[in-house]
């Protein structure tokens, strides 16, 4: 037995070894002493990972670190760390579990579905997550399909035990969806045994990133191939766009990160109260009919908002076009003119005013002629021949901006009656100009 001289005090040193007889290992800094707890019968009471649960297994309290504010962990992936709890003593857990099937930060492992898909690349300029997104073009290739997409192999991904409400998710950019039928996502054991999910172009907006959520239970019935998917062994994945026809072409289709997420299930009854008060500063309508909403004035588009005016609405103002006139007065008057020239139908209206005629009915007592002019004899009609007891009608115009006759500014309206008299009705307005 050796001794250790520590400040003139001698302490005995004891050699400790562990291991089977004849193969003992000395305990030192590089070989710490293993400790195991045994019961009275000599059996270990510390259960193994994946061992069977026993009624006499020991229990240990778990201590959690108080973390008032959550923060990203600084420990490396795969290392141990301390569980955390909130201000109120609840364990901080992530209720939604997820698995990134591919971050799509590079083209490594990816290949095009056929020669209808070209120019596969990783775009670092346009992406949502990670450092890049995959881009490719649809062309009218020799494969003569309507699909543009990419595929890759996976390594025995096991998603066994999921729910029909769990989801697959990705993000896609399509500059113009007018010729797109749907976007598809495929998972399976290989290209011949898989399930397919689809989202219609009617549910997407063009020229914008769209977050697409595929519920597991919404797999496309007609999209399954072979024996379908084996959730315990997923080795194949494909994603892309189906167009209306195989001749359609489109550049710069972008897709970013494909992931699997467990979904929280809730059953809720929502009661909403509509009041006359809007508490928020504004209401932003992002889409109407899955199209980005147009703003400001301009040409009507597929996302233009429509407003219906109810038949019993009150307090409405007139909707006026660019030729909306300023009407000073609107009159219907009798016409009784004897035979002769320059007979006045409507007198001089005054400075900066005109006579606008919207309707006119005239009849003659005997055969003769009518002609209309202003007080300076500027013709407003041709010479009209009227038969015995004949006449004419100018149906009233329903548009104030479009009269039948416009008389020059501050000029009276006159009629010449040759041989006959003129009787009837005139509808006119005095308009400021």
XYZ file of C-alpha atoms in Angstrom:
433
model
C 0.000 0.000 0.000
C 1.532 3.294 -1.076
C 1.041 6.614 0.610
C 0.435 10.119 -0.670
C 2.400 12.903 1.001
C 0.001 15.845 1.298
C 1.374 18.632 3.487
C 3.431 16.239 5.612
C 0.292 14.130 6.168
C 0.577 10.662 4.748
C -2.611 9.098 3.257
C -2.854 5.561 2.087
C -3.512 4.968 -1.617
C -5.755 2.078 -2.573
C -5.619 0.414 -5.983
C -9.104 -0.216 -7.404
C -9.748 -2.363 -10.459
C -12.887 -3.603 -12.217
C -13.648 -6.313 -14.718
C -13.721 -10.084 -14.895
C -11.118 -12.186 -13.091
C -7.802 -11.894 -14.894
C -8.927 -8.953 -17.086
C -9.190 -6.191 -14.508
C -8.856 -2.569 -15.555
C -7.326 -0.073 -13.129
C -9.554 2.884 -12.273
C -7.950 6.160 -13.372
C -8.829 9.402 -15.176
C -9.385 7.651 -18.494
C -11.121 4.591 -17.041
C -13.756 5.777 -14.496
C -15.389 3.251 -12.216
C -18.725 2.019 -13.622
C -21.518 1.948 -11.072
C -24.557 -0.286 -11.304
C -27.347 -0.801 -8.760
C -28.409 -4.370 -7.936
C -31.336 -5.741 -5.988
C -31.059 -8.270 -3.195
C -30.979 -11.093 -5.692
C -28.034 -9.614 -7.582
C -30.050 -8.398 -10.598
C -29.511 -4.912 -12.024
C -32.367 -2.499 -11.247
C -31.440 0.040 -13.977
C -33.570 -0.794 -17.050
C -32.033 -0.990 -20.503
C -33.177 1.155 -23.426
C -35.982 -0.720 -25.209
C -36.257 -3.041 -22.186
C -39.521 -4.362 -20.784
C -41.155 -2.191 -18.108
C -41.243 -3.892 -14.699
C -43.307 -3.252 -11.600
C -40.248 -2.757 -9.368
C -38.230 -0.515 -11.702
C -36.721 2.462 -9.835
C -38.058 5.953 -10.445
C -36.089 9.176 -10.574
C -37.293 12.784 -10.392
C -36.618 14.976 -13.465
C -35.359 18.502 -12.918
C -36.200 21.137 -15.565
C -34.448 24.460 -16.044
C -36.587 27.570 -15.486
C -36.535 29.434 -18.837
C -38.625 32.626 -18.789
C -37.968 33.204 -22.485
C -37.390 30.469 -25.034
C -34.223 30.627 -27.091
C -32.522 28.522 -29.723
C -30.227 25.900 -28.128
C -26.488 26.380 -28.393
C -25.647 22.690 -27.985
C -24.808 20.657 -31.052
C -27.342 18.386 -32.730
C -27.211 14.991 -31.021
C -25.744 16.324 -27.754
C -27.428 16.237 -24.346
C -29.096 19.352 -22.964
C -31.349 20.313 -20.038
C -35.169 20.197 -20.399
C -36.819 23.566 -19.770
C -40.028 24.817 -18.194
C -42.020 28.064 -18.464
C -42.775 30.771 -15.904
C -45.789 28.726 -14.810
C -43.972 25.427 -14.383
C -45.115 23.821 -17.647
C -42.585 21.810 -19.625
C -41.619 23.553 -22.867
C -42.474 21.114 -25.628
C -43.203 21.429 -29.350
C -46.694 20.019 -29.901
C -46.179 19.808 -33.664
C -43.444 17.412 -34.666
C -41.944 17.719 -38.110
C -39.407 16.119 -40.391
C -37.731 17.892 -43.311
C -37.680 15.400 -46.186
C -35.464 17.697 -48.262
C -34.436 21.331 -47.750
C -33.944 21.748 -51.528
C -30.867 23.898 -50.999
C -29.051 22.193 -53.879
C -29.717 19.950 -56.877
C -27.691 17.117 -55.293
C -29.726 13.904 -55.490
C -32.452 15.476 -57.632
C -33.173 14.679 -61.271
C -35.837 15.823 -63.759
C -38.857 13.607 -64.414
C -38.253 13.620 -68.175
C -37.273 15.819 -71.101
C -40.440 17.904 -70.634
C -38.527 19.374 -67.664
C -35.343 21.337 -68.363
C -32.882 23.764 -66.744
C -32.890 22.320 -63.209
C -30.913 24.642 -60.908
C -30.686 25.877 -57.317
C -31.668 29.537 -56.975
C -30.111 31.440 -54.102
C -31.750 34.674 -55.259
C -35.340 33.493 -54.757
C -36.186 31.142 -51.902
C -38.295 31.043 -48.724
C -36.407 28.698 -46.384
C -32.804 27.583 -46.111
C -30.290 28.963 -48.596
C -31.867 28.149 -51.976
C -34.874 26.744 -53.841
C -34.971 24.420 -56.845
C -35.985 25.984 -60.167
C -36.872 24.325 -63.469
C -38.768 24.995 -66.714
C -41.625 23.202 -68.475
C -41.043 22.674 -72.184
C -42.737 20.768 -75.004
C -40.260 17.908 -74.967
C -40.172 14.583 -76.764
C -41.673 12.816 -73.731
C -45.012 14.405 -74.709
C -46.303 14.671 -71.137
C -48.004 17.569 -69.395
C -45.741 17.239 -66.339
C -42.751 19.284 -65.216
C -41.069 18.145 -62.026
C -38.156 16.598 -60.166
C -37.596 13.433 -58.153
C -35.030 11.931 -55.799
C -34.405 8.825 -53.713
C -34.752 8.783 -49.920
C -33.114 6.471 -47.394
C -35.673 4.269 -45.635
C -37.742 7.113 -44.160
C -40.205 5.706 -41.609
C -43.427 7.692 -41.052
C -45.396 4.769 -39.661
C -48.156 5.630 -37.162
C -49.248 8.931 -38.701
C -52.812 10.253 -38.860
C -54.971 11.093 -41.894
C -54.966 14.694 -40.611
C -51.163 14.964 -40.562
C -49.709 16.937 -43.440
C -47.012 17.196 -46.062
C -45.960 20.720 -46.920
C -44.000 22.658 -49.519
C -43.738 26.150 -51.031
C -44.041 26.825 -54.773
C -43.775 29.814 -57.113
C -45.488 29.785 -60.531
C -45.396 32.986 -62.563
C -48.607 32.237 -64.504
C -51.171 29.596 -63.478
C -53.506 30.163 -66.437
C -52.309 26.936 -68.116
C -51.679 24.941 -64.900
C -53.978 22.072 -63.885
C -52.523 21.120 -60.480
C -49.365 20.706 -58.375
C -48.491 17.173 -57.254
C -46.379 15.540 -54.526
C -45.499 11.846 -54.677
C -44.072 9.532 -51.989
C -43.453 5.823 -52.231
C -41.031 2.941 -52.317
C -40.088 3.737 -55.916
C -41.500 5.465 -59.005
C -43.836 2.502 -59.638
C -45.267 2.123 -56.106
C -46.420 5.381 -54.576
C -49.200 7.687 -53.406
C -49.863 11.079 -54.962
C -51.365 14.274 -53.536
C -52.673 17.166 -55.647
C -53.647 20.796 -55.157
C -55.611 22.508 -57.928
C -54.375 25.686 -59.578
C -57.752 27.188 -58.621
C -56.478 27.270 -55.028
C -53.261 29.145 -55.864
C -52.214 32.642 -56.871
C -49.840 33.312 -59.739
C -46.655 35.370 -59.467
C -46.492 34.705 -55.704
C -45.096 32.090 -53.304
C -47.849 29.622 -52.346
C -47.633 27.472 -49.203
C -49.168 24.126 -50.174
C -50.509 21.774 -47.483
C -51.324 18.188 -48.470
C -53.355 16.282 -45.856
C -52.299 12.640 -45.654
C -55.917 11.506 -45.907
C -56.468 13.530 -49.102
C -54.269 11.320 -51.281
C -55.447 11.327 -54.901
C -57.302 8.067 -55.566
C -56.368 8.050 -59.252
C -52.769 9.040 -58.468
C -51.751 5.834 -56.681
C -49.383 3.516 -58.530
C -48.534 -0.159 -58.007
C -49.047 -1.233 -54.396
C -49.116 2.359 -53.153
C -46.938 3.631 -50.325
C -45.311 1.665 -47.493
C -45.108 4.259 -44.730
C -42.452 2.286 -42.871
C -40.037 2.411 -45.808
C -40.213 5.521 -48.020
C -37.428 5.600 -50.606
C -38.794 7.846 -53.370
C -40.129 11.426 -53.602
C -41.253 13.583 -56.551
C -42.822 17.021 -56.842
C -43.950 19.067 -59.822
C -46.645 20.760 -61.876
C -49.264 19.254 -64.196
C -50.272 21.561 -67.064
C -53.472 21.594 -69.123
C -51.784 20.185 -72.237
C -48.424 18.611 -73.026
C -47.522 21.484 -75.370
C -47.724 24.102 -72.595
C -44.425 25.733 -71.611
C -43.414 27.914 -68.647
C -40.082 29.070 -67.215
C -38.782 29.508 -63.665
C -41.012 27.225 -61.617
C -39.558 27.293 -58.078
C -40.117 24.835 -55.198
C -38.660 25.149 -51.682
C -38.405 22.547 -48.867
C -40.651 19.510 -48.543
C -41.523 18.493 -44.986
C -43.821 16.253 -42.931
C -45.745 17.629 -39.924
C -47.936 16.062 -37.272
C -51.165 17.992 -36.938
C -53.007 19.017 -33.757
C -56.650 17.911 -33.812
C -59.279 20.173 -32.247
C -63.056 20.198 -32.098
C -64.396 23.709 -31.632
C -67.633 25.657 -31.987
C -67.023 29.258 -32.994
C -69.537 32.008 -32.158
C -68.975 35.273 -34.008
C -70.657 38.616 -33.379
C -70.865 41.168 -36.182
C -71.096 44.766 -34.984
C -71.028 48.180 -36.607
C -67.583 48.846 -35.161
C -64.299 47.926 -36.846
C -61.546 47.966 -34.248
C -58.557 47.355 -36.464
C -56.838 50.168 -38.350
C -57.582 48.546 -41.702
C -58.807 45.365 -43.342
C -56.505 43.850 -45.952
C -58.090 41.562 -48.549
C -55.276 39.494 -49.994
C -57.154 37.362 -52.510
C -60.545 37.148 -54.171
C -61.255 33.999 -56.145
C -57.652 32.901 -55.466
C -56.345 35.944 -57.324
C -54.339 38.803 -55.874
C -56.722 41.741 -55.371
C -56.287 44.646 -57.774
C -55.931 48.121 -56.249
C -56.365 51.683 -57.502
C -58.129 52.526 -60.786
C -57.446 50.716 -64.012
C -58.515 47.858 -66.227
C -60.721 45.160 -64.761
C -58.819 41.979 -63.872
C -59.717 38.539 -62.544
C -59.072 39.733 -58.987
C -61.098 42.960 -59.227
C -63.509 43.444 -56.363
C -67.214 43.568 -57.222
C -69.718 45.699 -55.287
C -73.450 44.964 -55.328
C -75.831 47.866 -54.624
C -79.054 46.609 -53.070
C -82.348 47.790 -54.542
C -83.405 49.267 -51.177
C -80.159 51.171 -50.494
C -80.595 54.810 -49.470
C -78.366 57.863 -49.638
C -76.774 56.856 -52.952
C -75.100 59.443 -55.160
C -75.230 59.375 -58.949
C -72.479 57.503 -60.757
C -71.300 59.990 -63.381
C -69.085 59.445 -66.386
C -66.531 61.893 -67.810
C -69.228 63.676 -69.945
C -71.566 64.341 -67.042
C -73.303 67.706 -67.809
C -74.359 70.403 -65.355
C -78.150 70.545 -65.766
C -79.685 73.903 -64.748
C -83.264 72.898 -65.580
C -85.131 70.081 -67.283
C -88.451 70.829 -69.009
C -91.171 69.232 -71.101
C -93.214 71.844 -73.023
C -96.037 71.960 -75.582
C -95.332 72.932 -79.199
C -97.920 75.060 -81.047
C -96.334 76.761 -84.055
C -98.159 78.466 -86.945
C -97.054 78.380 -90.549
C -93.973 80.552 -91.113
C -90.184 80.872 -90.681
C -88.001 81.361 -87.583
C -90.664 80.341 -85.085
C -89.143 80.007 -81.601
C -89.428 76.611 -79.842
C -87.096 77.492 -76.895
C -85.877 80.990 -76.135
C -82.297 82.195 -75.712
C -80.919 80.435 -72.533
C -78.361 83.071 -71.480
C -74.586 83.443 -71.289
C -72.559 80.209 -71.036
C -75.676 78.072 -71.435
C -76.990 75.770 -74.141
C -80.289 74.112 -75.073
C -80.001 70.306 -75.148
C -82.991 68.526 -76.719
C -83.686 64.986 -75.445
C -87.079 64.272 -77.029
C -89.337 65.787 -79.728
C -92.800 64.903 -81.089
C -94.197 66.967 -84.036
C -97.244 66.544 -86.272
C -98.551 68.626 -89.207
C -102.149 69.642 -89.941
C -101.604 69.421 -93.702
C -98.814 68.283 -95.985
C -95.748 70.499 -95.696
C -92.155 70.665 -94.421
C -90.336 71.173 -91.091
C -86.728 72.246 -90.476
C -84.876 73.090 -87.241
C -82.173 75.758 -86.771
C -80.809 78.191 -84.184
C -81.530 81.914 -84.169
C -78.609 82.510 -86.564
C -80.219 80.068 -89.021
C -77.493 77.455 -88.419
C -79.226 74.258 -89.547
C -79.905 71.631 -86.879
C -81.823 69.335 -89.229
C -82.579 68.885 -92.869
C -85.877 69.900 -94.490
C -88.312 67.165 -93.529
C -91.348 66.526 -95.754
C -94.481 65.777 -93.783
C -97.547 64.138 -95.309
C -101.116 65.119 -94.519
C -101.710 64.585 -90.785
C -98.142 63.137 -90.563
C -95.231 63.856 -88.208
C -92.233 62.315 -86.445
C -90.989 61.271 -82.988
C -87.515 61.516 -81.454
C -87.665 58.972 -78.595
C -86.394 60.506 -75.323
C -82.709 59.878 -74.624
C -82.027 58.220 -71.249
C -78.483 59.578 -71.076
C -78.130 63.215 -70.018
C -74.687 63.317 -71.606
C -76.093 62.304 -75.024
C -78.933 64.674 -76.208
C -80.534 64.386 -79.632
C -79.851 68.040 -80.470
C -77.314 70.493 -78.983
C -77.890 74.181 -79.778
C -74.950 76.606 -79.830
C -74.141 78.548 -76.639
C -76.702 81.287 -75.818
C -78.742 80.634 -78.997
C -82.507 80.066 -79.266
C -83.989 76.963 -80.946
C -86.258 77.735 -83.947
C -88.429 75.899 -86.497
C -89.516 76.695 -90.053
C -92.999 75.430 -90.979
C -93.787 75.676 -94.713
C -97.472 75.279 -95.703
C -98.333 73.448 -92.464
C -98.495 74.147 -88.744
C -96.550 72.190 -86.067
C -98.014 70.769 -82.875
C -96.406 68.394 -80.351
C -94.132 68.065 -77.304
C -90.475 68.977 -76.706
C -88.257 67.735 -73.818
C -85.109 69.774 -73.242
C -82.616 70.972 -70.616
C -80.732 74.212 -70.050
C -77.078 73.190 -69.529
C -74.189 75.284 -68.192
C -71.087 75.014 -70.375
